[in-house]
Structure formats: C-alpha cells, structure tokens
C-alpha cells in the first residue's frame, strides 16, 4: 500500500505521458528533490511487487510511467 503523497505522485505520472523532471515534481509537491527520489524508489518497489513495469528514469529528461494504456490505468 502506498502512502498519500506516493499515491498522488503516481496519479500525476499516470496522467502525464511525457517525462517530468524531479525538480518539477519537487516544486509541485513543495518538497526536496531527494524526497521525490525516495518516493520514486518506493513507487518502483510497489510496481515491481504488483507485476507492473518500473518507472522510466532518464538523466536530464526526468521520469515517466512505462507500459501501455491498460497498465497506465491501473
């Protein structure tokens, strides 16, 4: 089970098909970039444990949710 901010973060990533930088996410949630990276690690673990693809992380581009439309609408 994900905690509230991680749930909000994954919902934001589901709604956005483009890469989002860690800085943009930290500004949106008004928390540090390190906290966002930690949240992304928690989300990655959750996705892996529940049979979903992990997040795609690209330096300089950001992060996005991988998978098809069905997987994005978990």
Short mmCIF file of N, CA and C in Angstrom, two decimals:
data_model
loop_
_atom_site.label_atom_id
_atom_site.label_comp_id
_atom_site.label_asym_id
_atom_site.label_seq_id
_atom_site.Cartn_x
_atom_site.Cartn_y
_atom_site.Cartn_z
N UNK A 1 0.85 -1.18 0.00
CA UNK A 1 0.00 0.00 0.00
C UNK A 1 0.89 1.24 0.00
N UNK A 2 0.57 2.16 -0.87
CA UNK A 2 1.32 3.40 -0.96
C UNK A 2 0.74 4.45 -0.02
N UNK A 3 1.61 5.30 0.50
CA UNK A 3 1.15 6.39 1.34
C UNK A 3 0.61 7.51 0.45
N UNK A 4 -0.04 8.49 1.06
CA UNK A 4 -0.81 9.50 0.33
C UNK A 4 0.02 10.23 -0.73
N UNK A 5 1.19 10.74 -0.38
CA UNK A 5 1.97 11.51 -1.35
C UNK A 5 2.44 10.63 -2.50
N UNK A 6 2.84 9.39 -2.20
CA UNK A 6 3.26 8.47 -3.26
C UNK A 6 2.10 8.16 -4.19
N UNK A 7 0.91 8.02 -3.63
CA UNK A 7 -0.29 7.80 -4.44
C UNK A 7 -0.55 9.00 -5.35
N UNK A 8 -0.46 10.20 -4.80
CA UNK A 8 -0.66 11.41 -5.58
C UNK A 8 0.40 11.52 -6.68
N UNK A 9 1.63 11.15 -6.34
CA UNK A 9 2.73 11.20 -7.30
C UNK A 9 2.49 10.23 -8.45
N UNK A 10 2.09 9.02 -8.15
CA UNK A 10 1.85 8.04 -9.22
C UNK A 10 0.65 8.46 -10.07
N UNK A 11 -0.36 9.04 -9.47
CA UNK A 11 -1.51 9.54 -10.25
C UNK A 11 -1.08 10.66 -11.20
N UNK A 12 -0.19 11.50 -10.74
CA UNK A 12 0.34 12.57 -11.59
C UNK A 12 1.12 11.99 -12.76
N UNK A 13 1.93 10.97 -12.50
CA UNK A 13 2.70 10.33 -13.56
C UNK A 13 1.80 9.59 -14.55
N UNK A 14 0.73 8.99 -14.05
CA UNK A 14 -0.22 8.31 -14.93
C UNK A 14 -0.87 9.30 -15.89
N UNK A 15 -1.19 10.48 -15.39
CA UNK A 15 -1.90 11.47 -16.21
C UNK A 15 -0.98 12.17 -17.21
N UNK A 16 0.33 12.02 -17.04
CA UNK A 16 1.28 12.69 -17.91
C UNK A 16 2.07 11.66 -18.70
N UNK A 17 1.97 11.68 -20.02
CA UNK A 17 2.67 10.72 -20.85
C UNK A 17 4.10 11.14 -21.16
N UNK A 18 4.45 12.38 -20.87
CA UNK A 18 5.80 12.90 -21.13
C UNK A 18 6.66 12.75 -19.88
N UNK A 19 7.98 12.91 -20.06
CA UNK A 19 8.89 12.90 -18.93
C UNK A 19 8.65 14.13 -18.06
N UNK A 20 8.75 13.95 -16.77
CA UNK A 20 8.64 15.03 -15.79
C UNK A 20 9.91 15.01 -14.95
N UNK A 21 10.56 16.16 -14.80
CA UNK A 21 11.81 16.19 -14.05
C UNK A 21 11.54 16.10 -12.55
N UNK A 22 12.54 15.63 -11.84
CA UNK A 22 12.46 15.55 -10.38
C UNK A 22 12.27 16.96 -9.80
N UNK A 23 12.89 17.93 -10.41
CA UNK A 23 12.74 19.32 -9.94
C UNK A 23 11.30 19.79 -10.09
N UNK A 24 10.67 19.48 -11.21
CA UNK A 24 9.26 19.85 -11.41
C UNK A 24 8.38 19.19 -10.35
N UNK A 25 8.65 17.92 -10.08
CA UNK A 25 7.87 17.20 -9.07
C UNK A 25 8.10 17.78 -7.68
N UNK A 26 9.35 18.12 -7.37
CA UNK A 26 9.63 18.68 -6.05
C UNK A 26 8.96 20.04 -5.88
N UNK A 27 8.93 20.83 -6.94
CA UNK A 27 8.23 22.12 -6.88
C UNK A 27 6.73 21.92 -6.74
N UNK A 28 6.17 20.97 -7.46
CA UNK A 28 4.74 20.71 -7.40
C UNK A 28 4.30 20.30 -5.99
N UNK A 29 5.08 19.41 -5.36
CA UNK A 29 4.73 18.92 -4.03
C UNK A 29 5.35 19.76 -2.91
N UNK A 30 6.19 20.72 -3.28
CA UNK A 30 6.85 21.59 -2.31
C UNK A 30 7.69 20.79 -1.30
N UNK A 31 8.46 19.84 -1.83
CA UNK A 31 9.37 19.04 -1.02
C UNK A 31 10.70 18.94 -1.76
N UNK A 32 11.71 18.40 -1.10
CA UNK A 32 13.03 18.34 -1.70
C UNK A 32 13.11 17.31 -2.82
N UNK A 33 14.09 17.50 -3.69
CA UNK A 33 14.32 16.55 -4.78
C UNK A 33 14.71 15.18 -4.22
N UNK A 34 15.45 15.16 -3.13
CA UNK A 34 15.84 13.90 -2.50
C UNK A 34 14.60 13.13 -2.04
N UNK A 35 13.63 13.83 -1.46
CA UNK A 35 12.39 13.19 -1.02
C UNK A 35 11.63 12.62 -2.20
N UNK A 36 11.60 13.35 -3.31
CA UNK A 36 10.94 12.85 -4.52
C UNK A 36 11.64 11.58 -5.00
N UNK A 37 12.97 11.59 -5.03
CA UNK A 37 13.71 10.40 -5.47
C UNK A 37 13.41 9.21 -4.56
N UNK A 38 13.32 9.46 -3.26
CA UNK A 38 12.95 8.38 -2.33
C UNK A 38 11.54 7.87 -2.60
N UNK A 39 10.61 8.79 -2.85
CA UNK A 39 9.23 8.40 -3.19
C UNK A 39 9.21 7.57 -4.47
N UNK A 40 10.00 7.95 -5.46
CA UNK A 40 10.06 7.21 -6.71
C UNK A 40 10.59 5.80 -6.50
N UNK A 41 11.54 5.64 -5.58
CA UNK A 41 12.05 4.31 -5.24
C UNK A 41 10.94 3.46 -4.62
N UNK A 42 10.16 4.05 -3.74
CA UNK A 42 9.04 3.34 -3.11
C UNK A 42 8.01 2.93 -4.17
N UNK A 43 7.72 3.84 -5.10
CA UNK A 43 6.78 3.54 -6.17
C UNK A 43 7.30 2.43 -7.06
N UNK A 44 8.59 2.47 -7.40
CA UNK A 44 9.20 1.41 -8.21
C UNK A 44 9.05 0.05 -7.53
N UNK A 45 9.33 0.00 -6.24
CA UNK A 45 9.19 -1.26 -5.50
C UNK A 45 7.74 -1.74 -5.52
N UNK A 46 6.81 -0.84 -5.31
CA UNK A 46 5.39 -1.18 -5.32
C UNK A 46 4.97 -1.73 -6.68
N UNK A 47 5.39 -1.06 -7.75
CA UNK A 47 5.04 -1.50 -9.09
C UNK A 47 5.61 -2.89 -9.38
N UNK A 48 6.86 -3.10 -9.01
CA UNK A 48 7.51 -4.40 -9.26
C UNK A 48 6.82 -5.52 -8.48
N UNK A 49 6.46 -5.26 -7.24
CA UNK A 49 5.82 -6.27 -6.41
C UNK A 49 4.41 -6.62 -6.89
N UNK A 50 3.80 -5.71 -7.63
CA UNK A 50 2.44 -5.92 -8.10
C UNK A 50 2.36 -6.24 -9.60
N UNK A 51 3.49 -6.59 -10.18
CA UNK A 51 3.52 -7.07 -11.56
C UNK A 51 3.46 -6.01 -12.64
N UNK A 52 3.78 -4.77 -12.31
CA UNK A 52 3.79 -3.70 -13.30
C UNK A 52 5.22 -3.37 -13.69
N UNK A 53 5.38 -2.68 -14.84
CA UNK A 53 6.70 -2.22 -15.25
C UNK A 53 7.18 -1.12 -14.32
N UNK A 54 8.49 -1.04 -14.17
CA UNK A 54 9.06 0.03 -13.34
C UNK A 54 8.97 1.37 -14.06
N UNK A 55 9.26 2.42 -13.33
CA UNK A 55 9.31 3.76 -13.90
C UNK A 55 10.49 3.86 -14.86
N UNK A 56 10.35 4.70 -15.85
CA UNK A 56 11.47 5.00 -16.74
C UNK A 56 12.12 6.28 -16.22
N UNK A 57 13.40 6.20 -15.92
CA UNK A 57 14.14 7.38 -15.44
C UNK A 57 15.28 7.66 -16.40
N UNK A 58 15.31 8.87 -16.91
CA UNK A 58 16.35 9.29 -17.86
C UNK A 58 16.99 10.57 -17.35
N UNK A 59 18.32 10.55 -17.20
CA UNK A 59 19.01 11.77 -16.77
C UNK A 59 18.70 12.92 -17.73
N UNK A 60 18.52 14.08 -17.19
CA UNK A 60 18.21 15.32 -17.91
C UNK A 60 16.78 15.37 -18.45
N UNK A 61 16.10 14.23 -18.61
CA UNK A 61 14.73 14.22 -19.11
C UNK A 61 13.72 14.11 -17.98
N UNK A 62 13.99 13.23 -17.04
CA UNK A 62 13.08 13.06 -15.92
C UNK A 62 12.60 11.63 -15.77
N UNK A 63 11.36 11.51 -15.35
CA UNK A 63 10.77 10.21 -15.05
C UNK A 63 9.38 10.14 -15.68
N UNK A 64 8.99 8.92 -16.08
CA UNK A 64 7.63 8.71 -16.56
C UNK A 64 7.27 7.26 -16.31
N UNK A 65 5.99 7.01 -16.35
CA UNK A 65 5.47 5.66 -16.15
C UNK A 65 5.54 4.92 -17.48
N UNK A 66 6.07 3.71 -17.44
CA UNK A 66 6.13 2.91 -18.66
C UNK A 66 4.88 2.07 -18.79
N UNK A 67 4.79 1.34 -19.88
CA UNK A 67 3.67 0.43 -20.07
C UNK A 67 2.62 1.01 -21.00
N UNK A 68 1.71 0.14 -21.40
CA UNK A 68 0.63 0.53 -22.30
C UNK A 68 -0.48 1.25 -21.57
N UNK A 69 -1.48 1.60 -22.30
CA UNK A 69 -2.61 2.37 -21.75
C UNK A 69 -3.33 1.59 -20.65
N UNK A 70 -3.48 0.27 -20.82
CA UNK A 70 -4.15 -0.54 -19.80
C UNK A 70 -3.36 -0.54 -18.49
N UNK A 71 -2.06 -0.62 -18.61
CA UNK A 71 -1.23 -0.63 -17.41
C UNK A 71 -1.21 0.76 -16.76
N UNK A 72 -1.26 1.79 -17.56
CA UNK A 72 -1.24 3.15 -17.02
C UNK A 72 -2.53 3.44 -16.26
N UNK A 73 -3.61 2.76 -16.60
CA UNK A 73 -4.89 2.97 -15.94
C UNK A 73 -5.17 1.91 -14.90
N UNK A 74 -4.15 1.54 -14.11
CA UNK A 74 -4.31 0.53 -13.09
C UNK A 74 -5.34 1.01 -12.16
#
